[in-house]
Amino acid sequence: MARQKHRQDGQCPVARSLEQVGDAWSLLIVRNAFDGMRRYGEFLDDLGIARNILADRLRRLVEAGILEQVAAADGGSHSEYALTRRGKDLFPVIVGLRQWGEAHLYGKGERHSKLVARADGKPLPPMRPLGRDGRPLEADDTLVKRIA
Amino acid sequence: MARQKHRQDGQCPVARSLEQVGDAWSLLIVRNAFDGMRRYGEFLDDLGIARNILADRLRRLVEAGILEQVAAADGGSHSEYALTRRGKDLFPVIVGLRQWGEAHLYGKGERHSKLVARADGKPLPPMRPLGRDGRPLEADDTLVKRIA
DNA sequence: GAGCGGGGTTGTATTTTAAAACCGGTGAGA
DNA sequence: TCTCACCGGTTTTAAAATACAACCCCGCTC
């Protein structure tokens, strides 16, 4: 489903993004990559994903330029998967999903991992879209301008 | 795939979020809802999704508290689907996907729809996670603190 | 009461995912 | 050097999700 053509999807960047990362596994792999995970076996163990699916997703993510295969950091014979610039730019997407989940998907007292600033160890404030004046924008303050 | 259990997914808000919206259709429906779309037939025509899948996704989104069914605005007999507070809070996720797509998935000169501020009609600056001091944070400036 | 549009449900074919067995290359130890 | 794990996959087969088309129900209009 992340790979089919809809009506006018060339036009909408959201749709085009979802063609590349619009399945749960891809974004979970990317999330783990942000946490420093780099090896096939690590992803396999952590995610509990089927081996063939993991291989397929890694291949797609490499093809999409989100991950790249690099020689192992420890000089071993295997290769590792590292986020490219393009992959790192997915950070706001991951943060958005994380903060939405934190805000809406946990009961009071139910614990979860937290994203904190490395500098002070404190949680990040909610990420919000800002206008050019630096003030937060709600969805109602924006509109999608379709191309002519 | 958006609906299975991984190793320790209760813990990670990203995983939990993706259980609810981790497939392309759900987020495309939400995207369209942000654009003011409210009716089954509108989603059907715009997305080119299969009818049964659309019905299923709308049902799930309602169950998840992201959409709610409300009486039609025009007093007709059918009902419409509107974003709840929880659904509206997905705005940063959609914006994140949109801006990533805009930045990485279009060739020079290739046109796409744009998200603009309603006030001045101008595109939004890139949304970025901010630290408590208001300065943008890169992924490397953060870490995920797992719960004890 | 026939026709029609909206909003679905119900089959059934096709595609994707999952699970598990298998395979090839490297490196360590006997 | 032989073999024995281990890592990183591929292949095979089963199960599930998706797509597509046909059908159905309801309220409305004519």
XYZ file of C-alpha atoms (C1' of nucleotides) in Angstrom:
356
model
C 0.000 0.000 0.000
C 2.839 2.287 0.505
C 3.722 1.636 -3.080
C 0.785 2.317 -5.289
C -0.282 5.279 -7.316
C -3.260 7.292 -6.301
C -5.083 9.858 -8.228
C -2.813 12.864 -8.271
C -0.047 11.882 -6.039
C 2.730 13.412 -7.952
C 1.399 16.684 -6.670
C 1.308 16.138 -2.938
C 4.528 15.856 -0.996
C 2.759 14.044 1.825
C 1.685 11.284 -0.534
C 5.093 11.104 -2.105
C 6.753 10.841 1.286
C 4.394 8.077 2.291
C 5.329 6.140 -0.807
C 8.817 5.909 0.645
C 8.239 5.560 4.361
C 4.502 4.995 4.579
C 4.672 1.674 6.324
C 5.352 1.059 9.949
C 8.517 -0.992 9.552
C 10.400 1.615 7.563
C 9.835 4.301 10.126
C 10.652 1.954 12.991
C 13.924 1.104 11.280
C 14.636 4.778 10.856
C 13.737 5.412 14.484
C 16.211 2.751 15.565
C 18.830 4.190 13.258
C 18.416 7.495 15.062
C 19.093 5.618 18.271
C 22.394 4.465 16.839
C 21.394 1.064 15.548
C 23.293 0.071 12.440
C 23.319 -3.666 11.878
C 20.929 -6.137 10.320
C 21.031 -8.374 13.358
C 20.328 -5.520 15.718
C 17.260 -4.462 13.781
C 16.163 -8.060 13.554
C 16.393 -8.658 17.285
C 14.900 -5.384 18.341
C 11.982 -5.205 15.956
C 11.001 -8.838 15.781
C 10.514 -8.350 12.050
C 10.734 -11.255 9.604
C 14.185 -11.586 8.044
C 12.998 -11.290 4.465
C 10.919 -8.226 5.214
C 13.802 -6.569 6.994
C 16.094 -7.279 4.060
C 13.503 -5.833 1.717
C 12.963 -2.699 3.787
C 16.658 -2.059 4.179
C 17.089 -2.434 0.426
C 14.266 0.000 -0.241
C 15.567 2.509 2.273
C 18.977 2.357 0.661
C 17.438 2.758 -2.789
C 15.478 5.711 -1.498
C 18.677 7.311 -0.260
C 17.543 7.266 3.347
C 20.121 4.750 4.510
C 23.473 3.888 3.036
C 25.549 0.773 3.414
C 28.957 1.465 4.853
C 31.846 -0.686 6.016
C 31.537 -1.810 9.602
C 32.834 0.587 12.183
C 34.800 -2.180 13.905
C 36.511 -3.269 10.707
C 34.497 -6.472 10.556
C 33.554 -8.016 7.256
C 29.898 -7.153 7.398
C 28.487 -3.809 6.393
C 26.303 -1.482 8.345
C 23.429 0.816 7.574
C 23.774 4.481 8.348
C 21.375 7.370 7.947
C 22.150 9.680 5.081
C 21.470 13.401 5.178
C 18.098 12.643 3.696
C 17.441 10.057 6.362
C 18.462 12.402 9.133
C 16.031 14.936 7.784
C 13.242 12.573 8.795
C 13.955 13.556 12.377
C 10.987 15.912 12.636
C 8.668 13.170 11.393
C 9.870 10.772 14.067
C 9.652 13.458 16.708
C 6.147 14.313 15.572
C 5.006 10.720 15.869
C 6.716 10.360 19.214
C 5.199 13.444 20.717
C 1.751 12.617 19.415
C 2.007 9.159 20.935
C 3.235 10.558 24.220
C 0.372 13.003 24.370
C -2.470 10.702 23.376
C -1.599 7.052 23.624
C -0.543 6.553 27.214
C -2.668 6.425 30.268
C -1.777 8.332 33.349
C 1.036 6.589 35.108
C 1.820 4.430 32.098
C 5.481 4.785 31.387
C 7.276 5.191 28.108
C 10.654 6.122 26.737
C 11.323 9.815 26.434
C 13.187 11.960 23.975
C 15.430 14.312 25.887
C 17.980 16.940 25.020
C 21.468 15.533 25.326
C 22.650 18.751 26.860
C 20.450 18.846 29.922
C 18.630 15.510 29.887
C 15.280 17.232 29.897
C 12.341 16.405 27.616
C 11.826 18.448 24.495
C 8.888 20.805 24.359
C 6.238 19.922 21.770
C 7.388 20.566 18.241
C 5.007 22.805 16.337
C 4.898 24.348 12.906
C 5.864 27.991 13.091
C 4.954 30.882 10.863
C 7.554 33.189 9.434
C 7.140 35.389 12.455
C 8.100 32.493 14.698
C 4.674 32.058 16.198
C 3.051 28.600 16.267
C 0.478 27.844 13.606
C -2.540 25.617 13.982
C -3.851 23.637 11.052
C -6.584 26.240 10.631
C -3.985 28.935 10.195
C -2.685 27.241 7.080
C -3.920 25.983 3.776
C -2.577 23.845 0.987
C -2.081 25.766 -2.203
C -2.514 23.425 -5.132
C -0.394 24.104 -8.136
C -1.865 25.735 -11.201
C 1.732 -4.547 9.530
C 0.683 -1.468 11.284
C -1.091 -3.735 13.704
C 1.321 -6.237 15.112
C 3.266 -6.357 18.321
C 6.989 -5.973 18.286
C 9.397 -6.702 21.020
C 8.884 -3.881 23.471
C 6.494 -1.662 21.747
C 4.492 -0.665 24.689
C 7.486 1.393 25.623
C 8.043 3.455 22.520
C 5.584 6.165 21.586
C 6.747 6.081 17.985
C 5.790 2.429 17.688
C 2.510 2.995 19.418
C 1.679 5.870 17.116
C 2.498 3.786 14.100
C 0.122 1.110 15.291
C -2.626 3.652 14.787
C -1.559 5.580 11.729
C 1.350 3.533 10.426
C -0.085 2.879 7.025
C -0.216 5.229 4.132
C -3.987 5.376 3.723
C -4.688 6.498 7.257
C -2.349 9.422 7.028
C -3.613 10.359 3.583
C -7.136 10.375 4.942
C -6.006 12.567 7.806
C -4.190 14.838 5.390
C -7.364 15.250 3.376
C -9.332 15.860 6.532
C -6.968 18.738 7.291
C -7.807 20.081 3.864
C -11.463 20.138 4.844
C -12.586 16.851 3.363
C -15.294 15.191 5.397
C -17.319 12.711 3.370
C -16.854 9.103 2.385
C -17.424 9.863 -1.258
C -14.907 12.666 -1.275
C -12.209 10.484 0.189
C -13.125 7.744 -2.221
C -12.841 9.952 -5.274
C -9.739 11.765 -4.225
C -7.678 8.852 -2.978
C -8.692 6.184 -5.419
C -8.813 3.790 -2.493
C -10.957 0.640 -2.544
C -14.346 1.140 -0.898
C -13.950 -1.601 1.664
C -10.507 -0.423 2.653
C -11.737 3.128 3.035
C -14.621 1.950 5.194
C -12.195 -0.040 7.300
C -9.773 2.846 7.720
C -12.496 5.296 8.633
C -13.801 2.845 11.195
C -10.359 2.392 12.700
C -9.693 6.112 12.763
C -12.975 6.673 14.548
C -12.183 3.890 17.004
C -8.792 5.440 17.578
C -10.443 8.747 18.380
C -8.769 10.514 15.490
C -11.954 11.109 13.532
C -15.516 11.326 14.740
C -18.718 10.818 12.856
C -20.950 13.859 12.955
C -24.217 14.803 11.324
C -23.792 16.343 7.907
C -23.152 20.048 7.843
C -25.835 20.527 5.184
C -28.466 18.696 7.178
C -28.435 15.748 4.788
C -29.078 12.249 5.998
C -25.531 11.019 5.701
C -22.877 11.603 8.316
C -19.472 13.127 7.972
C -16.076 12.510 9.414
C -14.373 15.295 11.323
C -11.000 15.485 13.002
C -11.094 15.321 16.759
C -8.673 17.185 18.982
C -6.510 14.102 18.882
C -6.674 14.032 15.113
C -5.807 17.691 14.822
C -2.781 17.063 16.953
C -1.394 14.989 14.107
C -0.773 18.234 12.271
C 2.948 18.286 13.005
C 3.292 14.755 11.659
C 1.641 15.719 8.395
C 3.698 18.880 8.165
C 6.846 16.889 8.826
C 6.087 14.458 6.043
C 5.157 17.282 3.728
C 8.278 19.281 4.310
C 10.517 16.237 4.026
C 8.893 15.387 0.720
C 9.215 18.922 -0.533
C 12.886 19.008 0.364
C 13.947 15.627 -0.978
C 11.453 14.140 -3.370
C 11.051 16.714 -6.098
C 13.416 17.562 -8.855
C 14.244 21.123 -9.670
C 11.361 22.652 -11.512
C 9.015 19.844 -10.566
C 5.962 21.385 -9.063
C 3.968 20.394 -6.038
C 1.298 21.719 -3.736
C 2.495 23.966 -0.965
C 1.480 24.522 2.612
C 1.158 28.230 3.225
C 0.126 30.447 6.079
C -3.444 31.573 5.670
C -2.515 35.008 6.898
C 0.011 35.939 4.253
C -0.113 33.115 1.742
C 3.554 32.426 2.169
C 5.159 29.007 2.685
C 5.971 27.903 6.187
C 9.585 27.691 7.220
C 10.838 24.187 7.991
C 9.470 22.841 11.234
C 12.192 21.686 13.581
C 12.354 20.264 17.053
C 13.368 22.959 19.493
C 15.111 22.718 22.818
C 13.781 24.403 25.906
C 15.852 27.425 25.042
C 14.059 27.709 21.726
C 17.040 26.719 19.640
C 16.689 23.995 16.998
C 17.955 20.543 17.937
C 19.474 18.001 15.572
C 18.981 14.297 16.164
C 22.491 14.155 17.585
C 21.543 16.717 20.200
C 18.967 14.364 21.632
C 18.714 10.865 22.978
C 15.950 8.495 23.885
C 15.847 7.767 27.568
C 14.455 4.290 28.090
C 12.388 3.773 31.158
C 13.829 1.985 34.142
C -43.063 2.715 -7.107
C -38.989 3.404 -10.368
C -34.845 5.533 -10.580
C -30.852 7.545 -8.352
C -26.955 8.908 -5.416
C -24.584 8.180 -1.176
C -22.517 4.969 1.753
C -21.496 1.155 2.570
C -21.008 -4.760 2.660
C -19.860 -9.118 0.462
C -17.416 -12.100 -2.390
C -13.076 -13.343 -4.795
C -8.439 -12.576 -7.023
C -4.007 -10.636 -6.211
C -0.356 -8.880 -3.531
C 2.066 -8.368 0.763
C 3.645 -10.187 5.016
C 5.003 -13.775 8.149
C 7.437 -17.878 9.565
C 10.735 -21.080 9.005
C 14.024 -23.596 6.580
C 18.007 -23.163 4.043
C 22.541 -21.168 2.175
C 27.162 -18.825 1.597
C 31.075 -16.286 3.435
C 34.089 -15.155 7.243
C 36.660 -16.030 11.410
C 38.053 -18.710 15.538
C 39.506 -22.848 17.459
C 41.161 -27.850 17.242
C 43.520 -27.303 7.399
C 39.088 -28.742 8.984
C 35.062 -27.783 10.930
C 31.947 -25.228 13.421
C 29.403 -21.106 14.693
C 27.616 -16.835 13.400
C 26.100 -13.188 10.627
C 23.441 -11.694 6.874
C 20.833 -12.780 4.062
C 17.493 -15.894 0.170
C 13.898 -19.325 -0.762
C 9.732 -21.608 0.120
C 5.256 -21.873 1.704
C 1.389 -20.313 4.580
C -1.426 -16.612 6.270
C -3.218 -12.095 6.024
C -4.165 -7.650 3.952
C -5.507 -5.240 -0.204
C -7.765 -4.403 -4.578
C -11.563 -4.789 -7.500
C -16.120 -5.627 -8.754
C -20.676 -6.724 -7.715
C -24.331 -6.184 -4.850
C -27.386 -4.055 -1.139
C -29.917 -0.687 1.755
C -31.707 3.767 2.716
C -33.772 8.198 1.840
C -35.190 11.170 -1.717
C -37.412 12.598 -5.986
C -40.161 12.168 -9.671
